[in-house]
Structures are given as structure tokens and as C-alpha cells.
């Protein structure tokens, strides 16, 4: 069965520090990849997505992610975090050949940014 | 604002009871998915409905069932509630071009 692993469960950073959150998935075929963010008390929001093409994708709020097919990875990065980035971050995978919109999520990474 | 609205926002039920959660979408897309997010976990896919029929199901027992209506609204029904059913239940609907899923704010269900 497909799965998504997020190895960083809780990350604490100071403002202006750089961020990289790891995401690995287990599926050998074509996948669509997503990063979602969940701010406290708010709904899940899409940060960025990768379907095909350039493996370096840019999303909202200065976030970017790189798809490395050989490593089955889709790590999220931001050069300089802000206090407002404090949230839960979820990596997710969709297998398009299954003909459903089913998303398989990782367990999430809680990011805390201190001023 | 995602255009996906869920009700109620919070709910407390007793073990063994039944619950109905509701979702409405303004996306105009005829697909809706439901997820369960337990505390400290990522959302887990329960099932998807397409044109009012179940079109994919995750690892959830039959006491989790759903309905989708012609007006794009949807219901998640859970029978014989168990304590482990306590979670945030999320409804998701694709964007108009089906390139991403829009999530509602969820219903926080507590089973006591």
C-alpha cells in the first residue's frame, strides 16, 4: 500500500532561519504530490503541488519543493521563515491511475517559529 | 475561503450513538471526499462520492457510510460510535479544474 513519511514531527525555528521539511512516499509509478498547511483553527490550505514538468515547484508565501524521483522525495523548503509560518504541514500523494481524488497524507510536521 | 462548508463545527456524542455530518460545496464539481483526522495524525481517506455513488473507499468499516445529493451537498454517517471515532472529519471537493482539493474547516467529533 502507498504511504507517505514525514520524518520531522516537530520543528522549532527562530525567525529568518531556513526551513526544510522532509517527505518520502512509497509508490513506484506516477504520482501527484502536494504540500498542505493547516494554521491553528483553520482549514487545510494548498501550499504547492507537483504534477509533471519542472521538479522544482514554487508555491505561496515563499515556499518551494523539489521532487526527486530517484529518492521518492518531495521536500518542502523556505529560505527564511516568519512567525506567521507557525502551523502544521502535511505532505500528500495522489495516484492518478486509480481514477479517484484520494489523497494519502503523511502524519504532519508541526512547525513553531519564535520571534 | 474554500467554498466548502461543514456543519456542525463541534459535536459530542455518546458511544453507540449514530451521527450525521454535513458538507456543502460551491465548486460545482460532482466529486466529494471525506477524511478522518485523528489528533496528531494526518487526514485519512474514508471514501469518495462521484455523481452520487461511492467511488473509492479507504480502510474504514461499513458503519461509515455516506450520501451525495444533486445539489453537491454530502453527508457522512457513522453508526455505533466508538471512542476511537473521536476526530476531526474533513470534507474535500476538487477545484473547478480538479487540480487541487479544497477542504472545509471540519467537524470536531468527540465520542464519550
Tab-separated table of N, CA, C and O in Angstrom, chain A residues 73-115:
chain	number	residue	atom	x	y	z
A	73	UNK	N	11.210	11.496	-3.056
A	73	UNK	CA	11.104	12.556	-2.072
A	73	UNK	C	10.481	13.811	-2.665
A	73	UNK	O	10.541	14.055	-3.871
A	74	UNK	N	9.912	14.601	-1.782
A	74	UNK	CA	9.280	15.869	-2.164
A	74	UNK	C	9.408	16.803	-0.972
A	74	UNK	O	8.459	17.088	-0.271
A	75	UNK	N	10.625	17.281	-0.730
A	75	UNK	CA	10.919	18.088	0.445
A	75	UNK	C	10.477	19.533	0.266
A	75	UNK	O	10.625	20.119	-0.805
A	76	UNK	N	9.983	20.091	1.329
A	76	UNK	CA	9.498	21.475	1.348
A	76	UNK	C	10.577	22.382	1.911
A	76	UNK	O	11.212	22.034	2.910
A	77	UNK	N	10.757	23.546	1.298
A	77	UNK	CA	11.792	24.467	1.744
A	77	UNK	C	11.263	25.903	1.774
A	77	UNK	O	10.356	26.268	1.028
A	78	UNK	N	11.889	26.674	2.674
A	78	UNK	CA	11.670	28.121	2.683
A	78	UNK	C	12.954	28.756	3.188
A	78	UNK	O	13.450	28.353	4.253
A	79	UNK	N	13.495	29.730	2.488
A	79	UNK	CA	14.801	30.276	2.873
A	79	UNK	C	14.783	31.017	4.204
A	79	UNK	O	15.773	30.981	4.932
A	80	UNK	N	13.663	31.666	4.524
A	80	UNK	CA	13.612	32.487	5.725
A	80	UNK	C	12.193	32.457	6.281
A	80	UNK	O	11.269	33.018	5.691
A	81	UNK	N	12.026	31.764	7.401
A	81	UNK	CA	10.678	31.617	7.960
A	81	UNK	C	10.269	32.832	8.768
A	81	UNK	O	11.105	33.592	9.276
A	82	UNK	N	8.947	32.987	8.890
A	82	UNK	CA	8.376	34.059	9.689
A	82	UNK	C	7.525	33.458	10.794
A	82	UNK	O	7.100	32.297	10.702
A	83	UNK	N	7.258	34.265	11.803
A	83	UNK	CA	6.426	33.810	12.913
A	83	UNK	C	5.079	33.297	12.401
A	83	UNK	O	4.530	32.316	12.905
A	84	UNK	N	4.575	33.930	11.355
A	84	UNK	CA	3.263	33.558	10.802
A	84	UNK	C	3.284	32.208	10.093
A	84	UNK	O	2.226	31.706	9.691
A	85	UNK	N	4.458	31.601	9.937
A	85	UNK	CA	4.529	30.264	9.323
A	85	UNK	C	4.256	29.160	10.341
A	85	UNK	O	4.226	27.984	9.977
A	86	UNK	N	4.088	29.529	11.595
A	86	UNK	CA	3.758	28.548	12.623
A	86	UNK	C	2.462	27.847	12.243
A	86	UNK	O	1.415	28.477	12.081
A	87	UNK	N	2.547	26.526	12.062
A	87	UNK	CA	1.407	25.753	11.562
A	87	UNK	C	1.795	24.284	11.507
A	87	UNK	O	2.922	23.899	11.835
A	88	UNK	N	0.839	23.467	11.054
A	88	UNK	CA	1.086	22.053	10.792
A	88	UNK	C	1.197	21.883	9.282
A	88	UNK	O	0.366	22.413	8.535
A	89	UNK	N	2.198	21.140	8.852
A	89	UNK	CA	2.442	20.965	7.416
A	89	UNK	C	2.281	19.487	7.054
A	89	UNK	O	2.848	18.611	7.709
A	90	UNK	N	1.534	19.247	6.000
A	90	UNK	CA	1.254	17.884	5.581
A	90	UNK	C	1.674	17.674	4.133
A	90	UNK	O	1.307	18.463	3.249
A	91	UNK	N	2.407	16.611	3.920
A	91	UNK	CA	2.738	16.167	2.582
A	91	UNK	C	1.684	15.142	2.156
A	91	UNK	O	1.203	14.358	2.991
A	92	UNK	N	1.303	15.142	0.891
A	92	UNK	CA	0.263	14.219	0.429
A	92	UNK	C	0.554	13.759	-0.992
A	92	UNK	O	1.182	14.472	-1.781
A	93	UNK	N	0.073	12.569	-1.279
A	93	UNK	CA	0.288	11.943	-2.581
A	93	UNK	C	-1.050	11.503	-3.153
A	93	UNK	O	-1.923	11.034	-2.428
A	94	UNK	N	-1.189	11.656	-4.453
A	94	UNK	CA	-2.350	11.124	-5.169
A	94	UNK	C	-1.837	10.262	-6.322
A	94	UNK	O	-0.890	10.645	-6.999
A	95	UNK	N	-2.454	9.095	-6.483
A	95	UNK	CA	-2.085	8.215	-7.587
A	95	UNK	C	-3.122	8.376	-8.687
A	95	UNK	O	-4.238	7.868	-8.569
A	96	UNK	N	-2.793	9.079	-9.759
A	96	UNK	CA	-3.808	9.423	-10.759
A	96	UNK	C	-4.405	8.231	-11.496
A	96	UNK	O	-5.561	8.285	-11.914
A	97	UNK	N	-3.671	7.133	-11.585
A	97	UNK	CA	-4.206	5.987	-12.325
A	97	UNK	C	-5.331	5.299	-11.568
A	97	UNK	O	-6.053	4.482	-12.130
A	98	UNK	N	-5.492	5.589	-10.324
A	98	UNK	CA	-6.562	4.986	-9.551
A	98	UNK	C	-7.917	5.646	-9.825
A	98	UNK	O	-8.927	5.218	-9.305
A	99	UNK	N	-7.879	6.743	-10.589
A	99	UNK	CA	-9.126	7.386	-11.004
A	99	UNK	C	-9.975	7.876	-9.831
A	99	UNK	O	-11.187	7.900	-9.895
A	100	UNK	N	-9.316	8.201	-8.741
A	100	UNK	CA	-10.007	8.885	-7.655
A	100	UNK	C	-9.143	10.060	-7.226
A	100	UNK	O	-7.977	10.153	-7.591
A	101	UNK	N	-9.754	10.935	-6.448
A	101	UNK	CA	-9.012	12.073	-5.926
A	101	UNK	C	-8.399	11.765	-4.568
A	101	UNK	O	-7.952	12.671	-3.880
A	102	UNK	N	-8.348	10.490	-4.201
A	102	UNK	CA	-7.836	10.095	-2.885
A	102	UNK	C	-6.445	10.649	-2.638
A	102	UNK	O	-5.537	10.484	-3.448
A	103	UNK	N	-6.298	11.328	-1.523
A	103	UNK	CA	-5.003	11.824	-1.093
A	103	UNK	C	-4.513	10.973	0.073
A	103	UNK	O	-5.269	10.695	1.005
A	104	UNK	N	-3.250	10.587	0.004
A	104	UNK	CA	-2.621	9.870	1.112
A	104	UNK	C	-1.706	10.866	1.800
A	104	UNK	O	-0.774	11.391	1.183
A	105	UNK	N	-1.984	11.124	3.064
A	105	UNK	CA	-1.260	12.137	3.817
A	105	UNK	C	-0.192	11.515	4.707
A	105	UNK	O	-0.337	10.394	5.192
A	106	UNK	N	0.853	12.291	4.943
A	106	UNK	CA	1.787	11.950	5.992
A	106	UNK	C	1.211	12.357	7.340
A	106	UNK	O	0.122	12.941	7.418
A	107	UNK	N	1.946	12.067	8.399
A	107	UNK	CA	1.441	12.352	9.754
A	107	UNK	C	1.577	13.810	10.132
A	107	UNK	O	1.069	14.235	11.155
A	108	UNK	N	2.282	14.578	9.306
A	108	UNK	CA	2.367	16.005	9.558
A	108	UNK	C	3.621	16.410	10.321
A	108	UNK	O	4.215	15.617	11.052
A	109	UNK	N	4.022	17.652	10.116
A	109	UNK	CA	5.126	18.254	10.863
A	109	UNK	C	4.625	19.546	11.476
A	109	UNK	O	4.114	20.416	10.777
A	110	UNK	N	4.780	19.605	12.787
A	110	UNK	CA	4.374	20.827	13.480
A	110	UNK	C	5.556	21.777	13.505
A	110	UNK	O	6.622	21.437	14.032
A	111	UNK	N	5.369	22.955	12.916
A	111	UNK	CA	6.418	23.976	12.881
A	111	UNK	C	6.080	25.098	13.843
A	111	UNK	O	4.986	25.658	13.784
A	112	UNK	N	7.007	25.394	14.714
A	112	UNK	CA	6.873	26.548	15.601
A	112	UNK	C	7.999	27.526	15.301
A	112	UNK	O	9.172	27.136	15.307
A	113	UNK	N	7.639	28.759	15.017
A	113	UNK	CA	8.625	29.798	14.730
A	113	UNK	C	8.536	30.842	15.826
A	113	UNK	O	7.461	31.405	16.090
A	114	UNK	N	9.678	31.105	16.446
A	114	UNK	CA	9.723	32.090	17.522
A	114	UNK	C	10.362	33.382	17.024
A	114	UNK	O	11.319	33.342	16.268
A	115	UNK	N	9.823	34.517	17.490
A	115	UNK	CA	10.383	35.807	17.054
A	115	UNK	C	11.824	35.984	17.527
A	115	UNK	O	12.216	35.431	18.539
